[in-house]
Coordinates of C-alpha atoms and ligand atoms in Angstrom, one line a residue:
Chain A
X1451 CA 0.0 0.0 0.0
X1452 CA 2.8 2.4 0.9
X1453 CA 4.7 1.5 -2.2
X1454 CA 1.5 2.1 -4.3
X1455 CA 1.0 5.6 -2.7
X1456 CA 4.6 6.5 -3.3
X1457 CA 4.3 5.4 -6.9
X1458 CA 1.2 7.5 -7.4
X1459 CA 2.8 10.6 -5.8
X1460 CA 5.6 10.1 -8.1
X1461 CA 3.3 9.9 -11.1
X1462 CA 1.4 13.1 -10.0
X1463 CA 4.7 15.0 -9.6
X1464 CA 5.8 13.8 -13.0
X1465 CA 2.6 14.9 -14.6
X1466 CA 2.7 18.3 -12.9
X1467 CA 6.2 18.9 -14.2
X1468 CA 5.2 17.7 -17.7
X1469 CA 2.3 20.0 -17.8
X1470 CA 4.3 23.1 -17.2
X1471 CA 7.5 22.1 -18.9
X1472 CA 6.8 23.9 -22.2
X1473 CA 6.7 27.2 -20.3
X1474 CA 10.2 26.7 -18.9
X1475 CA 11.7 25.4 -22.1
X1476 CA 9.9 27.3 -24.8
X1477 CA 12.7 26.7 -27.3
X1478 CA 12.7 22.9 -26.8
X1479 CA 9.1 22.1 -27.0
X1480 CA 9.4 19.8 -30.0
X1481 CA 12.3 18.0 -28.3
X1482 CA 10.1 17.4 -25.3
X1483 CA 7.3 16.3 -27.5
X1484 CA 9.6 13.6 -28.9
X1485 CA 10.1 12.1 -25.4
X1486 CA 6.4 11.4 -25.3
X1487 CA 6.5 9.9 -28.8
X1488 CA 9.4 7.7 -27.7
X1489 CA 7.5 6.6 -24.6
X1490 CA 4.6 5.5 -26.8
X1491 CA 6.9 3.7 -29.2
X1492 CA 8.6 1.8 -26.4
X1493 CA 5.4 1.0 -24.5
X1494 CA 3.7 -0.4 -27.6
X1495 CA 6.7 -2.5 -28.6
X1496 CA 6.9 -4.0 -25.2
X1497 CA 3.4 -5.5 -25.2
X1498 CA 4.5 -8.2 -27.6
X1499 CA 8.3 -7.8 -27.3
X1500 CA 8.4 -7.8 -23.5
X1501 CA 5.2 -9.0 -21.9
X1502 CA 4.7 -11.8 -24.5
X1503 CA 8.3 -12.5 -25.4
X1504 CA 7.6 -12.0 -29.1
X1505 CA 10.3 -9.8 -30.6
X1506 CA 8.9 -7.8 -33.5
X1507 CA 11.2 -6.0 -35.9
X1508 CA 8.3 -4.8 -37.9
X1509 CA 6.2 -2.5 -35.6
X1510 CA 7.4 0.5 -37.6
X1511 CA 4.9 -0.7 -40.2
X1512 CA 2.0 0.5 -38.0
X1513 CA 3.7 3.8 -37.2
X1514 CA 4.1 4.5 -40.9
X1515 CA 0.7 3.3 -41.9
X1516 CA -0.9 5.6 -39.3
X1517 CA 1.2 8.5 -40.6
X1518 CA 0.2 8.0 -44.3
X1519 CA -3.5 7.3 -43.7
X1520 CA -3.8 10.4 -41.5
X1521 CA -2.0 12.5 -44.1
X1522 CA -4.2 11.3 -46.9
X1523 CA -7.4 12.0 -44.9
X1524 CA -6.1 15.5 -44.0
X1525 CA -5.2 16.2 -47.6
X1526 CA -8.5 15.0 -49.2
X1527 CA -11.2 15.4 -46.6
X1528 CA -11.9 19.1 -47.3
X1529 CA -10.3 19.8 -50.6
X1530 CA -9.8 18.1 -53.9
X1531 CA -6.5 19.8 -54.6
X1532 CA -4.9 16.7 -55.9
X1533 CA -5.8 17.2 -59.6
X1534 CA -4.5 20.8 -59.7
X1535 CA -1.0 19.7 -59.1
X1536 CA 1.4 17.8 -61.2
X1537 CA 3.2 16.1 -58.4
X1538 CA 1.4 14.8 -55.3
X1539 CA 4.4 15.4 -53.1
X1540 CA 4.0 19.2 -53.7
X1541 CA 0.4 19.4 -52.6
X1542 CA 0.0 21.6 -49.6
X1543 CA -3.5 22.1 -48.5
X1544 CA -4.4 25.0 -46.3
X1545 CA -7.3 24.4 -43.9
X1546 CA -9.1 26.6 -41.5
X1547 CA -8.9 25.7 -37.8
X1548 CA -12.0 23.5 -37.6
X1549 CA -11.1 21.8 -40.9
X1550 CA -7.6 21.2 -39.6
X1551 CA -8.6 19.6 -36.3
X1552 CA -11.5 17.6 -37.7
X1553 CA -9.4 16.1 -40.5
X1554 CA -6.6 15.5 -38.0
X1555 CA -8.9 13.6 -35.6
X1556 CA -10.6 11.6 -38.4
X1557 CA -7.3 10.9 -40.0
X1558 CA -5.6 9.8 -36.8
X1559 CA -8.5 7.5 -35.9
X1560 CA -8.7 6.1 -39.5
X1561 CA -4.9 5.4 -39.4
X1562 CA -5.3 3.6 -36.1
X1563 CA -8.2 1.4 -37.5
X1564 CA -6.2 0.5 -40.6
X1565 CA -3.2 -0.4 -38.5
X1566 CA -5.4 -2.6 -36.3
X1567 CA -6.8 -4.4 -39.4
X1568 CA -3.3 -4.9 -40.7
X1569 CA -2.2 -6.3 -37.3
X1570 CA -5.1 -8.7 -37.3
X1571 CA -4.5 -9.9 -40.9
X1572 CA -0.8 -10.1 -40.6
X1573 CA -1.0 -11.6 -37.1
X1574 CA -3.3 -14.4 -38.2
X1575 CA -0.7 -15.3 -40.7
X1576 CA 2.5 -15.1 -38.7
X1577 CA 1.6 -15.0 -35.0
X1578 CA 0.7 -18.7 -35.1
X1579 CA 4.4 -19.3 -35.4
X1580 CA 6.7 -19.4 -32.4
X1581 CA 8.9 -16.5 -31.3
X1582 CA 12.0 -16.8 -33.5
X1583 CA 10.1 -17.6 -36.7
X1584 CA 7.8 -14.7 -36.0
X1585 CA 10.7 -12.4 -35.4
X1586 CA 12.2 -13.3 -38.8
X1587 CA 8.9 -12.8 -40.6
X1588 CA 8.7 -9.3 -39.2
X1589 CA 12.2 -8.3 -40.4
X1590 CA 11.1 -7.2 -43.8
X1591 CA 7.8 -5.6 -42.9
X1592 CA 9.0 -2.0 -42.7
X1593 CA 11.2 -2.3 -45.7
X1594 CA 8.4 -3.8 -47.8
X1595 CA 6.0 -1.1 -46.7
X1596 CA 8.5 1.6 -47.8
X1597 CA 9.0 -0.1 -51.1
X1598 CA 5.3 -0.4 -51.8
X1599 CA 4.6 3.2 -50.7
X1600 CA 7.4 4.5 -52.9
X1601 CA 5.6 3.1 -55.9
X1602 CA 2.3 4.7 -55.3
X1603 CA 1.9 8.1 -56.9
X1604 CA -1.3 8.8 -54.9
X1605 CA 0.9 8.8 -51.8
X1606 CA 3.6 11.0 -53.3
X1607 CA 5.7 7.9 -54.2
X1608 CA 9.3 8.2 -53.2
X1609 CA 9.2 11.9 -52.5
X1610 CA 6.5 11.6 -49.9
X1611 CA 3.8 14.1 -48.9
X1612 CA 3.5 17.4 -47.1
X1613 CA 1.1 17.5 -44.1
X1614 CA -1.3 20.5 -43.8
X1615 CA -0.1 23.8 -42.4
X1616 CA -1.1 24.5 -38.9
X1617 CA -3.8 27.2 -38.8
X1618 CA -2.1 30.5 -37.8
X1619 CA -5.0 32.3 -36.1
X1620 CA -5.0 30.1 -33.0
X1621 CA -4.0 30.9 -29.4
X1622 CA -2.0 27.8 -29.0
X1623 CA 0.8 27.4 -31.4
X1624 CA 1.6 24.2 -33.3
X1625 CA 4.4 23.1 -31.0
X1626 CA 2.3 23.6 -27.9
X1627 CA -0.6 21.8 -29.4
X1628 CA 1.3 18.7 -30.4
X1629 CA 3.2 18.7 -27.1
X1630 CA 0.0 18.4 -25.1
X1631 CA -1.6 16.0 -27.6
X1632 CA 1.3 13.6 -27.3
X1633 CA 1.4 14.1 -23.5
X1634 CA -2.3 13.0 -23.5
X1635 CA -1.7 10.0 -25.8
X1636 CA 1.3 8.8 -23.8
X1637 CA -0.5 9.0 -20.5
X1638 CA -3.5 7.3 -21.9
X1639 CA -1.3 4.5 -23.3
X1640 CA 0.6 4.2 -20.0
X1641 CA -2.5 3.8 -17.8
X1642 CA -4.4 1.6 -20.2
X1643 CA -1.4 -0.7 -20.6
X1644 CA -0.9 -0.8 -16.9
X1645 CA -4.5 -1.8 -16.4
X1646 CA -4.1 -4.4 -19.1
X1647 CA -1.0 -5.9 -17.5
X1648 CA -2.8 -6.2 -14.2
X1649 CA -5.7 -8.0 -15.8
X1650 CA -6.3 -11.6 -16.9
X1651 CA -5.3 -10.6 -20.4
X1652 CA -1.9 -9.4 -19.2
X1653 CA -1.2 -12.6 -17.3
X1654 CA -2.1 -14.6 -20.4
X1655 CA 0.5 -12.7 -22.3
X1656 CA 3.1 -13.5 -19.6
X1657 CA 2.0 -17.2 -19.6
X1658 CA 2.7 -17.3 -23.4
X1659 CA 6.1 -15.7 -22.7
X1660 CA 7.0 -18.3 -20.0
X1661 CA 5.7 -21.4 -21.6
X1662 CA 3.5 -21.3 -24.6
X1663 CA 3.1 -25.1 -24.9
X1664 CA 1.8 -25.2 -21.3
X1665 CA -0.6 -22.3 -22.0
X1666 CA -2.0 -24.2 -25.0
X1667 CA -2.3 -27.4 -23.1
X1668 CA -4.3 -25.5 -20.5
X1669 CA -6.8 -24.4 -23.1
X1670 CA -5.6 -20.8 -23.8
X1671 CA -6.0 -19.8 -27.4
X1672 CA -2.6 -18.3 -27.5
X1673 CA -2.7 -17.0 -31.0
X1674 CA -5.8 -14.9 -30.3
X1675 CA -4.1 -13.3 -27.4
X1676 CA -1.0 -12.5 -29.4
X1677 CA -3.1 -11.0 -32.2
X1678 CA -5.1 -8.9 -29.7
X1679 CA -1.9 -7.7 -28.1
X1680 CA -0.4 -6.7 -31.4
X1681 CA -3.5 -4.9 -32.4
X1682 CA -3.6 -2.8 -29.3
X1683 CA 0.0 -1.9 -29.9
X1684 CA -0.7 -1.1 -33.6
X1685 CA -3.6 1.2 -32.6
X1686 CA -1.4 3.5 -30.4
X1687 CA 1.6 3.3 -32.7
X1688 CA -0.5 4.5 -35.6
X1689 CA -1.8 7.4 -33.5
X1690 CA 1.8 8.3 -32.7
X1691 CA 2.7 8.0 -36.4
X1692 CA -0.2 10.3 -37.4
X1693 CA 1.0 12.9 -35.0
X1694 CA 4.7 12.7 -35.9
X1695 CA 3.9 13.3 -39.5
X1696 CA 2.3 16.5 -38.6
X1697 CA 5.0 17.6 -36.2
X1698 CA 7.7 17.1 -38.9
X1699 CA 5.5 18.7 -41.6
X1700 CA 6.3 16.2 -44.4
X1701 CA 6.5 12.5 -44.6
X1702 CA 8.6 10.2 -46.7
X1703 CA 8.5 6.5 -46.9
X1704 CA 12.1 5.5 -46.2
X1705 CA 13.5 8.2 -44.0
X1706 CA 10.5 8.9 -41.8
X1707 CA 7.4 6.8 -42.0
X1708 CA 8.9 3.3 -42.3
X1709 CA 12.3 4.2 -41.0
X1710 CA 13.7 1.0 -39.5
X1711 CA 17.1 2.3 -38.6
X1712 CA 15.7 5.2 -36.5
X1713 CA 12.3 4.8 -34.9
X1714 CA 12.2 1.1 -35.7
X1715 CA 15.3 0.3 -33.8
X1716 CA 14.9 2.9 -31.1
X1717 CA 11.6 1.4 -29.9
X1718 CA 13.3 -2.0 -29.3
X1719 CA 16.4 -0.6 -27.7
X1720 CA 14.4 1.7 -25.4
X1721 CA 12.3 -1.1 -24.1
X1722 CA 15.2 -3.4 -23.5
X1723 CA 17.3 -0.6 -21.9
X1724 CA 14.7 0.3 -19.4
X1725 CA 13.6 -3.3 -18.7
X1726 CA 11.3 -5.2 -21.1
X1727 CA 8.2 -6.9 -19.6
X1728 CA 7.7 -4.1 -17.1
X1729 CA 5.4 -1.1 -17.3
X1730 CA 8.0 1.5 -16.2
X1731 CA 11.0 0.0 -18.1
X1732 CA 10.0 1.3 -21.5
X1733 CA 9.2 4.7 -20.0
X1734 CA 12.6 4.9 -18.4
X1735 CA 14.4 3.6 -21.4
X1736 CA 12.7 6.1 -23.7
X1737 CA 13.7 9.0 -21.5
X1738 CA 17.3 7.9 -21.1
X1739 CA 17.9 6.9 -24.7
X1740 CA 16.3 9.9 -26.2
X1741 CA 18.1 12.3 -23.9
X1742 CA 21.4 10.4 -24.6
X1743 CA 20.7 10.6 -28.3
X1744 CA 20.1 14.4 -28.2
X1745 CA 23.1 15.0 -26.0
X1746 CA 25.3 13.0 -28.3
X1747 CA 23.9 14.8 -31.3
X1748 CA 24.6 18.2 -29.8
X1749 CA 28.1 17.6 -28.4
X1750 CA 29.6 14.8 -30.5
X1751 CA 28.6 16.0 -33.9
X1752 CA 29.7 13.3 -36.4
X1753 CA 30.3 10.8 -33.7
X1754 CA 26.8 10.7 -32.3
X1755 CA 25.9 7.5 -34.1
X1756 CA 29.0 5.8 -32.9
X1757 CA 28.3 6.8 -29.3
X1758 CA 24.7 5.7 -29.6
X1759 CA 25.8 2.4 -31.0
X1760 CA 28.2 2.0 -28.1
X1761 CA 25.5 2.7 -25.6
X1762 CA 23.3 0.1 -27.2
X1763 CA 26.1 -2.4 -27.1
X1764 CA 26.8 -1.8 -23.4
X1765 CA 23.1 -2.3 -22.6
X1766 CA 22.8 -5.5 -24.5
X1767 CA 26.0 -7.0 -23.1
X1768 CA 25.9 -5.8 -19.5
X1769 CA 22.2 -5.2 -18.8
X1770 CA 20.4 -7.7 -20.9
X1771 CA 17.4 -7.5 -18.6
X1772 CA 17.5 -3.7 -18.6
X1773 CA 17.6 -1.3 -15.7
X1774 CA 14.3 -2.3 -14.1
X1775 CA 14.8 -6.0 -14.9
X1776 CA 18.0 -5.9 -12.9
X1777 CA 16.3 -4.5 -9.8
X1778 CA 13.2 -6.7 -10.2
X1779 CA 15.4 -9.7 -10.2
X1780 CA 17.2 -8.6 -7.0
X1781 CA 14.0 -8.0 -5.3
X1782 CA 12.7 -11.4 -6.2
X1783 CA 15.9 -13.0 -5.0
X1784 CA 15.5 -11.3 -1.6
X1785 CA 11.9 -12.5 -1.5
X1786 CA 13.0 -16.0 -2.0
X1787 CA 15.7 -15.8 0.6
X1788 CA 13.2 -14.3 3.1
X1789 CA 10.7 -17.1 2.6
X1790 CA 13.4 -19.8 2.9
X1791 CA 14.4 -18.2 6.2
X1792 CA 10.8 -18.1 7.3
X1793 CA 10.5 -21.8 6.8
X1794 CA 13.5 -23.1 8.8
Chain B
X1321 CA -20.1 -45.3 -21.2
X1322 CA -16.4 -45.0 -21.4
X1323 CA -15.2 -41.4 -21.0
X1324 CA -12.1 -42.0 -23.1
X1325 CA -11.4 -44.7 -25.6
X1326 CA -8.4 -45.1 -27.8
X1327 CA -8.8 -47.4 -30.7
X1328 CA -5.8 -48.9 -32.6
X1329 CA -3.7 -45.9 -32.6
X1330 CA -0.4 -45.9 -34.5
X1331 CA 2.3 -43.2 -34.2
X1332 CA 5.8 -43.1 -35.5
X1333 CA 8.5 -40.4 -35.5
X1334 CA 10.3 -40.7 -38.8
X1335 CA 11.8 -44.1 -38.5
X1336 CA 11.0 -44.6 -34.8
X1337 CA 7.8 -46.5 -34.2
X1338 CA 6.5 -45.3 -30.8
X1339 CA 2.9 -46.7 -30.7
X1340 CA 1.7 -49.8 -32.6
X1341 CA -2.0 -50.6 -32.6
X1342 CA -2.6 -49.2 -29.1
X1343 CA -6.1 -49.4 -27.6
X1344 CA -7.3 -48.6 -24.2
X1345 CA -10.5 -47.4 -22.5
X1346 CA -11.0 -45.3 -19.4
X1347 CA -14.5 -45.5 -17.7
X1348 CA -15.9 -42.4 -16.1
X1349 CA -14.9 -41.8 -12.5
X1350 CA -12.1 -44.4 -12.4
X1351 CA -8.4 -44.3 -11.9
X1352 CA -6.6 -46.1 -14.7
X1353 CA -2.8 -46.7 -14.8
X1354 CA -0.3 -47.0 -17.6
X1355 CA 3.0 -48.7 -16.9
X1356 CA 5.9 -49.7 -19.1
X1357 CA 9.7 -49.5 -19.3
X1358 CA 11.3 -46.3 -20.4
X1359 CA 10.9 -45.6 -24.1
X1360 CA 7.9 -47.9 -24.4
X1361 CA 5.7 -45.1 -25.8
X1362 CA 3.7 -43.9 -22.8
X1363 CA 4.3 -40.2 -23.2
X1364 CA 3.8 -40.5 -26.9
X1365 CA 0.3 -42.0 -26.3
X1366 CA -0.5 -39.0 -24.0
X1367 CA 0.7 -36.6 -26.7
X1368 CA -1.6 -38.3 -29.2
X1369 CA -4.6 -38.2 -26.9
X1370 CA -4.4 -34.5 -26.1
X1371 CA -3.7 -33.4 -29.7
X1372 CA 0.0 -32.6 -29.4
X1373 CA 0.7 -34.3 -32.6
X1374 CA -1.4 -35.9 -35.4
X1375 CA -1.6 -39.7 -35.2
X1376 CA -0.8 -41.9 -38.2
X1377 CA -4.0 -44.0 -37.9
X1378 CA -6.6 -45.0 -35.4
X1379 CA -9.4 -43.2 -33.5
X1380 CA -9.7 -41.4 -30.1
X1381 CA -13.1 -40.8 -28.6
X1382 CA -13.7 -38.4 -25.6
X1383 CA -17.2 -38.3 -24.3
X1384 CA -18.4 -39.9 -27.5
X1385 CA -16.7 -37.3 -29.7
X1386 CA -13.9 -38.1 -32.2
X1387 CA -11.1 -35.8 -31.1
X1388 CA -8.0 -37.1 -32.9
X1389 CA -7.8 -34.1 -35.3
X1390 CA -8.7 -31.3 -32.8
X1391 CA -6.0 -28.8 -31.7
X1392 CA -4.7 -28.9 -28.2
X1393 CA -6.6 -25.9 -26.7
X1394 CA -9.9 -27.2 -28.0
X1395 CA -9.4 -30.6 -26.4
X1396 CA -8.3 -29.0 -23.2
X1397 CA -11.5 -26.9 -23.2
X1398 CA -13.6 -30.1 -23.6
X1399 CA -12.4 -31.0 -20.1
X1400 CA -9.3 -33.1 -20.8
X1401 CA -6.0 -31.8 -19.3
X1402 CA -2.6 -33.3 -19.0
X1403 CA 0.5 -32.6 -16.9
X1404 CA 4.0 -33.1 -18.2
X1405 CA 6.7 -35.6 -17.2
X1406 CA 9.2 -32.7 -17.4
X1407 CA 7.3 -30.0 -15.5
X1408 CA 5.7 -27.3 -17.5
X1409 CA 5.0 -24.2 -15.4
X1410 CA 5.3 -20.4 -15.9
X1411 CA 8.7 -19.9 -14.4
X1412 CA 8.8 -16.1 -14.2
X1413 CA 5.4 -15.8 -12.6
X1414 CA 4.5 -16.4 -9.0
X1415 CA 2.7 -19.5 -7.8
X1416 CA -0.4 -17.4 -7.3
X1417 CA -0.2 -16.1 -10.9
X1418 CA 0.4 -19.6 -12.2
X1419 CA -2.8 -20.7 -10.5
X1420 CA -4.8 -17.6 -11.5
X1421 CA -4.0 -17.9 -15.2
X1422 CA -5.1 -21.6 -15.0
X1423 CA -8.7 -20.5 -14.2
X1424 CA -11.0 -20.4 -17.1
X1425 CA -10.2 -16.9 -18.4
X1426 CA -11.8 -17.4 -21.8
X1427 CA -15.1 -18.2 -20.3
X1428 CA -16.2 -14.6 -20.6
X1429 CA -14.4 -12.5 -23.1
X1430 CA -15.9 -9.3 -21.8
X1431 CA -14.1 -9.7 -18.5
X1432 CA -10.7 -10.6 -19.8
X1433 CA -9.5 -7.0 -19.2
X1434 CA -10.6 -7.2 -15.5
X1435 CA -8.4 -8.5 -12.7
X1436 CA -9.2 -12.0 -11.4
X1437 CA -12.4 -12.3 -9.4
X1438 CA -12.5 -13.1 -5.7
X1439 CA -13.9 -16.5 -6.5
X1440 CA -10.8 -17.3 -8.5
X1441 CA -8.5 -16.1 -5.7
X1442 CA -10.3 -18.1 -3.1
X1443 CA -10.0 -21.2 -5.2
X1444 CA -6.3 -20.5 -5.8
X1445 CA -5.6 -20.3 -2.1
X1446 CA -7.6 -23.4 -1.4
X1447 CA -5.9 -25.5 -4.0
X1448 CA -2.4 -24.2 -3.1
X1449 CA -3.1 -25.3 0.5
X1450 CA -4.4 -28.6 -0.8
X1451 CA -1.1 -29.5 -2.5
X1452 CA 0.9 -28.0 0.4
X1453 CA 2.3 -24.9 -1.5
X1454 CA 0.4 -22.2 0.3
X1455 CA 3.5 -20.9 2.1
X1456 CA 5.4 -20.7 -1.2
X1457 CA 2.6 -18.7 -3.0
X1458 CA 4.6 -15.5 -3.5
X1459 CA 7.6 -17.3 -5.0
X1460 CA 8.4 -17.5 -8.6
X1461 CA 7.4 -20.9 -9.9
X1462 CA 10.8 -21.3 -11.5
X1463 CA 12.4 -21.1 -8.1
X1464 CA 10.5 -24.1 -6.7
X1465 CA 12.2 -27.5 -6.6
X1466 CA 11.3 -30.0 -9.3
X1467 CA 8.9 -31.9 -7.0
X1468 CA 7.2 -28.7 -5.9
X1469 CA 6.7 -27.7 -9.5
X1470 CA 5.0 -31.1 -10.1
X1471 CA 2.6 -30.3 -7.2
X1472 CA 2.0 -26.9 -8.6
X1473 CA 1.3 -28.2 -12.1
X1474 CA -1.2 -30.7 -10.5
X1475 CA -2.9 -27.8 -8.6
X1476 CA -3.0 -25.7 -11.8
X1477 CA -4.8 -28.5 -13.6
X1478 CA -7.4 -28.7 -10.8
X1479 CA -8.1 -24.9 -11.3
X1480 CA -9.7 -25.9 -14.7
X1481 CA -12.1 -28.4 -13.0
X1482 CA -11.3 -31.0 -15.7
X1483 CA -13.4 -34.1 -16.4
X1484 CA -10.3 -36.2 -16.9
X1485 CA -6.7 -35.6 -15.9
X1486 CA -3.8 -37.3 -17.6
X1487 CA -0.8 -37.3 -15.3
X1488 CA 2.6 -38.2 -16.7
X1489 CA 4.7 -39.7 -13.9
X1490 CA 3.3 -37.5 -11.1
X1491 CA 5.7 -38.9 -8.5
X1492 CA 8.9 -38.9 -10.5
X1493 CA 11.4 -36.5 -8.9
X1494 CA 9.1 -35.9 -5.9
X1495 CA 10.7 -36.3 -2.5
X1496 CA 9.9 -39.9 -1.3
X1497 CA 8.5 -38.6 1.9
X1498 CA 5.9 -36.7 0.0
X1499 CA 4.8 -39.5 -2.3
X1500 CA 2.3 -41.1 0.1
X1501 CA 0.7 -37.7 0.6
X1502 CA 0.4 -37.2 -3.2
X1503 CA -1.2 -40.6 -3.6
X1504 CA -3.8 -39.7 -1.0
X1505 CA -4.5 -36.4 -2.8
X1506 CA -5.0 -38.2 -6.1
X1507 CA -7.5 -40.5 -4.4
X1508 CA -9.2 -37.5 -2.9
X1509 CA -9.5 -35.6 -6.2
X1510 CA -11.0 -38.7 -7.8
X1511 CA -13.5 -39.4 -5.0
X1512 CA -14.5 -35.9 -3.9
X1513 CA -14.2 -34.0 -7.1
X1514 CA -15.2 -36.9 -9.3
X1515 CA -12.2 -36.3 -11.7
X1516 CA -11.3 -39.4 -13.8
X1517 CA -7.6 -40.1 -13.7
X1518 CA -5.3 -41.7 -16.3
X1519 CA -1.9 -42.0 -14.7
X1520 CA 1.5 -42.9 -16.3
X1521 CA 3.6 -44.2 -13.4
X1522 CA 7.0 -45.8 -13.4
X1523 CA 6.9 -46.6 -9.7
X1524 CA 5.1 -50.0 -9.3
X1525 CA 4.2 -49.5 -5.7
X1526 CA 2.5 -46.2 -6.5
X1527 CA 0.5 -47.5 -9.4
X1528 CA -0.6 -50.6 -7.4
X1529 CA -1.9 -48.3 -4.7
X1530 CA -3.6 -46.0 -7.1
X1531 CA -5.2 -47.6 -10.1
X1532 CA -8.1 -49.9 -10.4
X1533 CA -7.1 -51.0 -13.8
X1534 CA -3.6 -51.1 -15.3
X1535 CA -2.3 -51.1 -18.9
X1536 CA 1.2 -52.2 -19.6
X1537 CA 3.0 -50.9 -22.7
X1538 CA 6.3 -52.4 -24.0
X1539 CA 8.1 -51.5 -27.2
X1540 CA 5.1 -49.5 -28.4
X1541 CA 2.6 -52.3 -28.1
X1542 CA 0.0 -53.0 -25.5
X1543 CA 1.4 -56.0 -23.7
X1544 CA -1.3 -56.7 -21.1
X1545 CA -4.0 -55.1 -19.1
X1546 CA -5.9 -56.1 -16.0
X1547 CA -6.4 -55.5 -12.3
X1548 CA -3.4 -54.6 -10.2
X1549 CA -2.8 -58.1 -8.9
X1550 CA -3.3 -59.7 -12.3
X1551 CA -0.7 -57.3 -13.8
X1552 CA 1.6 -57.9 -10.9
X1553 CA 1.6 -61.6 -11.6
X1554 CA 1.6 -61.5 -15.4
X1555 CA 4.7 -63.2 -16.6
X1556 CA 4.9 -61.0 -19.8
X1557 CA 4.9 -57.9 -17.6
X1558 CA 7.6 -59.3 -15.3
X1559 CA 9.7 -60.2 -18.3
X1560 CA 9.3 -56.8 -19.9
X1561 CA 10.5 -55.1 -16.7
X1562 CA 13.3 -57.4 -15.9
X1563 CA 14.4 -57.6 -19.5
X1564 CA 14.9 -53.8 -19.6
Ligands
ADP1896 N1 9.6 -36.1 -30.4 C1 10.2 -37.2 -30.7 N2 10.9 -37.4 -31.8 C2 11.5 -38.6 -32.1 N3 11.4 -39.7 -31.3 C3 10.7 -39.6 -30.2 C4 10.1 -38.3 -29.8 N4 9.4 -38.5 -28.6 C5 9.7 -39.8 -28.3 N5 10.4 -40.4 -29.2 C6 10.8 -41.9 -29.2 O1 9.7 -42.6 -29.1 C7 9.8 -43.7 -28.2 C8 8.8 -43.6 -27.1 O2 9.1 -42.5 -26.3 P1 8.2 -42.1 -25.1 O3 6.8 -42.0 -25.5 O4 8.7 -40.8 -24.5 O5 8.4 -43.2 -24.0 P2 8.0 -43.3 -22.5 O6 7.2 -42.1 -22.1 O7 7.3 -44.6 -22.3 O8 9.3 -43.4 -21.8 C9 11.3 -43.6 -27.7 O9 12.1 -44.5 -28.5 C10 11.6 -42.2 -28.0 O10 13.0 -42.1 -28.2
MG1897 MG1 7.6 -40.6 -20.7

């Protein structure tokens, strides 16, 4: 009970700081926004990667799909500007405030739904397989999506698309709006996932992680749980993608939407760094990795990628269970020693 | 009516023929034993019955329904559960969590995002106490001894309130001082909860104390079957055991 209260106090404090942070760092609002983005990426990856033990290298697919679906809805919902331009990638629609937010909301939601449908369809095909085979099957997903998108003129092909310009007549600027929007999505994701992990569903995911044969022999339809878990992740990842496309202002299949080497790898490393299979691990990992990345980028110039790679290497070799995994294990060890003492 | 009946089942792994024309029946409410030397095909037979692998030929009826082509979870949900010779538990979850997740979570899809109900938690405590693991309830299942894991696995199966329970060498690896207690509990489960038991057992003394009817497998074929004293005095059975 005491621990619970402490944790809640900690959460309230964190939220209070987050709510006022933009006022103290007005020049770094977008950077702060990305911390929330990273937290969402890490949390969603961990539902399958950590809680279920199914490593996915392809979650970036849902991120990019959310981004593209949203951008298309934003472009086409209130204007048919497409035919006036030669190249789709040069289309910039200008919307008034209500059009902007309505198309953003509809676009984000549509992107999330499409991502869920994809997760269900793909999952039915490859989540029947066991961990390693699944992991291999997901390897090419992001790349394939980038290739396909690059060939579709309607989506701007290889040059990508431009997202609508944020309406200028508003009280809250673009940076502030997206900061609070992502804050809200990240918090929703966190609390929802925490509730899920404390539920029967969450324990079923853990059972699959620990011994899938046993779970099956006990009558659990394991594939259905895995698909459901992946779909929930896809939903929130797509929302993140939709938002990021608008924060950046343009989207591109290889470098942004389906970018395996950046967002795709980061989500995995962040979850592992913080401690996969825990609720706080991905949050912690996201904050640490993103801060490290930004610091390296600022101070190490050309060497930032090397430094980041080194950090990842150290984590994987010395902290394979991540920061929280390390502490959790120690706590469990002392539990077990205590109970053995209690017996004798 | 027989609860379970296996008719002329054949199963081979590549070149290894593990079950040849095996038949057996388990009447409702009884305890039936399967004995046989190591490698005689006992575990293979269990795997065939619960749908772990497809059989080469033959039929398997459970409650009158042909089940030999159904997937594992489906057969489990019909009320037939098995425990493993090498224990299968959820190692990184506590004993309580192992038990909770063994309750029937799929029974109501709408409640799957809720925590476990009070009823489930009561049943968990009751059954953990029943197998003598109540004090260990907060430990990770992976930290239990092999014998304790077997007891946990048994208790987990009881959470599902099965019609029939297939136990693969439940006493193997269990501390000898606990074996008599385990036999008592198996009897108790059979009599009080009405659960039919099909038990693979290597330990002759245990199976004689437990089963009302015993099948003996040797080299993949059904060598003999009968009451415990008949089996005990069957020359073919004695030869199979001594010859091994
Ligand atoms: N998965 C498998 N692949 C190949 N051969 C197997 C497999 N499982 C069992 N066998 C073989 O089948 C025979 C019967 O094994 P098993 O059913 O485990 O016997 P028992 O449980 O009576 O000791 C043995 O010769 C064993 O080596
Ligand atoms: Mg065996």
